[in-house]
Amino acid sequence: YVVRISGIERLGREVVLLTLSLMWAGDTFAYVVGRSFGHLPMAPVLSPKKTWEGAFANMAGSLLVAIFFAHWMHADALSLLVLAGMANVAGQMGDLTKSVYKRGAGVKDSGALLPGHGGVLDRIDSLILASPVVWVAYQLLIAR
């Protein structure tokens, strides 16, 4: 779906950057807040270090990115906030889905190509589910 997003007329590259930025900012906010203030486990069996505080920070990071991109792209802020919220939930579900697969396989990391990052799959897990959501949401909310 990232390829489909890049094919969006006139704004394809910007929407790809938006999609990536939503996931990067969300993951960064979740990590910092979860590590610093996280106490309430979100899914202890699947991913013991994930907290509800981190999940809310993840959402906040994505919404902040949407506000910036709405200004930069001259797009409707409410539409981009809705798109960002939907993409964020899908991205967090992608991360948890990857955790299910890793737990099922009995491994901590999805690979050794990126040491300290859990593998390549850990870098794109949220993007796998978020990018189709961004594409559909863009078509419904913004392209019309």
Short mmCIF file of the C-alpha atoms (twelve columns), coordinates in Angstrom:
data_MODEL
# 
_entry.id   MODEL 
# 
loop_
_atom_site.group_PDB 
_atom_site.id 
_atom_site.type_symbol 
_atom_site.label_atom_id 
_atom_site.label_alt_id 
_atom_site.label_comp_id 
_atom_site.label_asym_id 
_atom_site.label_seq_id 
_atom_site.Cartn_x 
_atom_site.Cartn_y 
_atom_site.Cartn_z 
_atom_site.pdbx_PDB_model_num 
ATOM 1   C CA . TYR A 1   0.000   0.000   0.000  1 
ATOM 2   C CA . VAL A 2   2.935   2.356   0.342  1 
ATOM 3   C CA . VAL A 3   3.321   2.057   -3.435 1 
ATOM 4   C CA . ARG A 4   -0.367  2.850   -3.888 1 
ATOM 5   C CA . ILE A 5   -0.033  5.831   -1.559 1 
ATOM 6   C CA . SER A 6   2.946   7.133   -3.548 1 
ATOM 7   C CA . GLY A 7   0.753   7.019   -6.664 1 
ATOM 8   C CA . ILE A 8   -1.770  9.479   -5.230 1 
ATOM 9   C CA . GLU A 9   -2.034  12.329  -7.692 1 
ATOM 10  C CA . ARG A 10  -0.030  15.475  -6.765 1 
ATOM 11  C CA . LEU A 11  0.490   14.562  -3.064 1 
ATOM 12  C CA . GLY A 12  1.670   10.956  -3.176 1 
ATOM 13  C CA . ARG A 13  5.154   11.580  -1.805 1 
ATOM 14  C CA . GLU A 14  3.829   13.839  0.934  1 
ATOM 15  C CA . VAL A 15  1.280   11.234  2.018  1 
ATOM 16  C CA . VAL A 16  4.006   8.555   2.107  1 
ATOM 17  C CA . LEU A 17  6.079   10.847  4.313  1 
ATOM 18  C CA . LEU A 18  2.986   11.497  6.446  1 
ATOM 19  C CA . THR A 19  2.416   7.756   6.859  1 
ATOM 20  C CA . LEU A 20  6.010   7.072   7.849  1 
ATOM 21  C CA . SER A 21  6.091   10.092  10.168 1 
ATOM 22  C CA . LEU A 22  2.885   8.997   11.904 1 
ATOM 23  C CA . MET A 23  4.453   5.636   12.734 1 
ATOM 24  C CA . TRP A 24  7.888   7.006   13.664 1 
ATOM 25  C CA . ALA A 25  6.529   9.735   15.935 1 
ATOM 26  C CA . GLY A 26  4.007   7.391   17.521 1 
ATOM 27  C CA . ASP A 27  6.623   4.725   18.214 1 
ATOM 28  C CA . THR A 28  9.064   7.304   19.598 1 
ATOM 29  C CA . PHE A 29  6.498   8.913   21.903 1 
ATOM 30  C CA . ALA A 30  5.344   5.469   23.065 1 
ATOM 31  C CA . TYR A 31  8.882   4.375   23.858 1 
ATOM 32  C CA . VAL A 32  9.838   7.531   25.770 1 
ATOM 33  C CA . VAL A 33  6.609   7.853   27.747 1 
ATOM 34  C CA . GLY A 34  6.226   4.102   28.289 1 
ATOM 35  C CA . ARG A 35  9.759   3.747   29.618 1 
ATOM 36  C CA . SER A 36  9.513   6.875   31.775 1 
ATOM 37  C CA . PHE A 37  5.948   6.793   33.071 1 
ATOM 38  C CA . GLY A 38  4.422   3.479   32.013 1 
ATOM 39  C CA . HIS A 39  2.822   1.430   34.776 1 
ATOM 40  C CA . LEU A 40  -0.349  -0.108  33.353 1 
ATOM 41  C CA . PRO A 41  0.476   -3.147  31.196 1 
ATOM 42  C CA . MET A 42  -1.362  -3.150  27.888 1 
ATOM 43  C CA . ALA A 43  -0.898  -6.748  26.760 1 
ATOM 44  C CA . PRO A 44  1.448   -8.413  29.264 1 
ATOM 45  C CA . VAL A 45  1.320   -11.863 27.665 1 
ATOM 46  C CA . LEU A 46  2.025   -10.597 24.153 1 
ATOM 47  C CA . SER A 47  4.351   -7.705  24.842 1 
ATOM 48  C CA . PRO A 48  5.286   -7.291  28.513 1 
ATOM 49  C CA . LYS A 49  6.868   -3.853  28.145 1 
ATOM 50  C CA . LYS A 50  3.942   -2.192  26.359 1 
ATOM 51  C CA . THR A 51  1.871   0.064   28.587 1 
ATOM 52  C CA . TRP A 52  -1.363  2.004   28.230 1 
ATOM 53  C CA . GLU A 53  0.572   5.184   28.931 1 
ATOM 54  C CA . GLY A 54  2.806   4.375   25.975 1 
ATOM 55  C CA . ALA A 55  -0.216  3.615   23.797 1 
ATOM 56  C CA . PHE A 56  -1.801  6.993   24.572 1 
ATOM 57  C CA . ALA A 57  1.524   8.731   23.932 1 
ATOM 58  C CA . ASN A 58  1.736   6.836   20.642 1 
ATOM 59  C CA . MET A 59  -1.622  8.310   19.644 1 
ATOM 60  C CA . ALA A 60  -0.591  11.798  20.792 1 
ATOM 61  C CA . GLY A 61  2.578   11.640  18.695 1 
ATOM 62  C CA . SER A 62  0.609   10.704  15.585 1 
ATOM 63  C CA . LEU A 63  -1.954  13.447  16.155 1 
ATOM 64  C CA . LEU A 64  0.802   16.051  16.524 1 
ATOM 65  C CA . VAL A 65  2.283   14.904  13.226 1 
ATOM 66  C CA . ALA A 66  -1.142  15.217  11.593 1 
ATOM 67  C CA . ILE A 67  -1.448  18.825  12.769 1 
ATOM 68  C CA . PHE A 68  1.964   19.668  11.319 1 
ATOM 69  C CA . PHE A 69  1.186   17.939  8.007  1 
ATOM 70  C CA . ALA A 70  -2.232  19.594  7.730  1 
ATOM 71  C CA . HIS A 71  -0.502  22.952  7.818  1 
ATOM 72  C CA . TRP A 72  2.331   21.885  5.502  1 
ATOM 73  C CA . MET A 73  0.058   20.175  2.940  1 
ATOM 74  C CA . HIS A 74  -2.698  22.810  3.196  1 
ATOM 75  C CA . ALA A 75  -5.136  19.987  3.992  1 
ATOM 76  C CA . ASP A 76  -8.173  19.882  6.231  1 
ATOM 77  C CA . ALA A 77  -6.835  19.404  9.766  1 
ATOM 78  C CA . LEU A 78  -9.853  17.433  11.007 1 
ATOM 79  C CA . SER A 79  -9.600  14.971  8.114  1 
ATOM 80  C CA . LEU A 80  -5.887  14.425  8.743  1 
ATOM 81  C CA . LEU A 81  -6.496  14.009  12.488 1 
ATOM 82  C CA . VAL A 82  -9.091  11.315  11.776 1 
ATOM 83  C CA . LEU A 83  -6.730  9.642   9.287  1 
ATOM 84  C CA . ALA A 84  -3.876  9.795   11.825 1 
ATOM 85  C CA . GLY A 85  -6.018  8.331   14.605 1 
ATOM 86  C CA . MET A 86  -7.155  5.448   12.414 1 
ATOM 87  C CA . ALA A 87  -3.616  4.806   11.160 1 
ATOM 88  C CA . ASN A 88  -2.273  4.895   14.702 1 
ATOM 89  C CA . VAL A 89  -4.724  2.285   15.973 1 
ATOM 90  C CA . ALA A 90  -3.916  0.090   12.955 1 
ATOM 91  C CA . GLY A 91  -0.190  0.602   13.544 1 
ATOM 92  C CA . GLN A 92  -0.453  -0.412  17.189 1 
ATOM 93  C CA . MET A 93  -2.448  -3.481  16.142 1 
ATOM 94  C CA . GLY A 94  0.308   -4.311  13.633 1 
ATOM 95  C CA . ASP A 95  2.869   -4.121  16.416 1 
ATOM 96  C CA . LEU A 96  0.817   -6.399  18.661 1 
ATOM 97  C CA . THR A 97  0.194   -8.813  15.774 1 
ATOM 98  C CA . LYS A 98  3.937   -9.091  15.216 1 
ATOM 99  C CA . SER A 99  4.325   -9.783  18.944 1 
ATOM 100 C CA . VAL A 100 1.826   -12.653 18.658 1 
ATOM 101 C CA . TYR A 101 3.896   -14.203 15.874 1 
ATOM 102 C CA . LYS A 102 7.133   -13.791 17.822 1 
ATOM 103 C CA . ARG A 103 5.623   -15.318 20.980 1 
ATOM 104 C CA . GLY A 104 4.234   -18.183 18.931 1 
ATOM 105 C CA . ALA A 105 7.658   -18.834 17.446 1 
ATOM 106 C CA . GLY A 106 9.319   -18.501 20.867 1 
ATOM 107 C CA . VAL A 107 11.726  -15.778 19.760 1 
ATOM 108 C CA . LYS A 108 12.513  -12.355 21.197 1 
ATOM 109 C CA . ASP A 109 13.601  -10.685 17.954 1 
ATOM 110 C CA . SER A 110 12.324  -11.136 14.407 1 
ATOM 111 C CA . GLY A 111 15.863  -11.138 13.040 1 
ATOM 112 C CA . ALA A 112 19.457  -10.100 13.591 1 
ATOM 113 C CA . LEU A 113 19.922  -7.748  10.629 1 
ATOM 114 C CA . LEU A 114 19.333  -4.659  12.811 1 
ATOM 115 C CA . PRO A 115 20.932  -5.418  16.185 1 
ATOM 116 C CA . GLY A 116 19.157  -3.734  19.084 1 
ATOM 117 C CA . HIS A 117 16.053  -3.030  17.015 1 
ATOM 118 C CA . GLY A 118 14.431  -6.462  17.160 1 
ATOM 119 C CA . GLY A 119 14.911  -7.117  13.461 1 
ATOM 120 C CA . VAL A 120 13.602  -5.597  10.259 1 
ATOM 121 C CA . LEU A 121 10.041  -6.726  10.979 1 
ATOM 122 C CA . ASP A 122 10.050  -4.643  14.166 1 
ATOM 123 C CA . ARG A 123 10.838  -1.551  12.054 1 
ATOM 124 C CA . ILE A 124 7.891   -2.065  9.688  1 
ATOM 125 C CA . ASP A 125 5.317   -3.929  11.800 1 
ATOM 126 C CA . SER A 126 3.082   -0.927  12.358 1 
ATOM 127 C CA . LEU A 127 3.387   0.151   8.730  1 
ATOM 128 C CA . ILE A 128 2.046   -3.192  7.485  1 
ATOM 129 C CA . LEU A 129 -1.435  -2.515  8.865  1 
ATOM 130 C CA . ALA A 130 -1.335  1.288   8.911  1 
ATOM 131 C CA . SER A 131 -0.534  1.879   5.239  1 
ATOM 132 C CA . PRO A 132 -3.745  0.284   3.893  1 
ATOM 133 C CA . VAL A 133 -5.720  2.298   6.445  1 
ATOM 134 C CA . VAL A 134 -3.993  5.526   5.344  1 
ATOM 135 C CA . TRP A 135 -4.712  4.777   1.689  1 
ATOM 136 C CA . VAL A 136 -8.411  4.061   2.290  1 
ATOM 137 C CA . ALA A 137 -8.849  6.955   4.728  1 
ATOM 138 C CA . TYR A 138 -7.160  9.330   2.288  1 
ATOM 139 C CA . GLN A 139 -9.494  8.211   -0.486 1 
ATOM 140 C CA . LEU A 140 -12.583 8.649   1.708  1 
ATOM 141 C CA . LEU A 141 -11.670 11.770  3.667  1 
ATOM 142 C CA . ILE A 142 -9.329  13.866  1.570  1 
ATOM 143 C CA . ALA A 143 -9.308  12.863  -2.115 1 
ATOM 144 C CA . ARG A 144 -13.030 13.445  -2.521 1 
# 
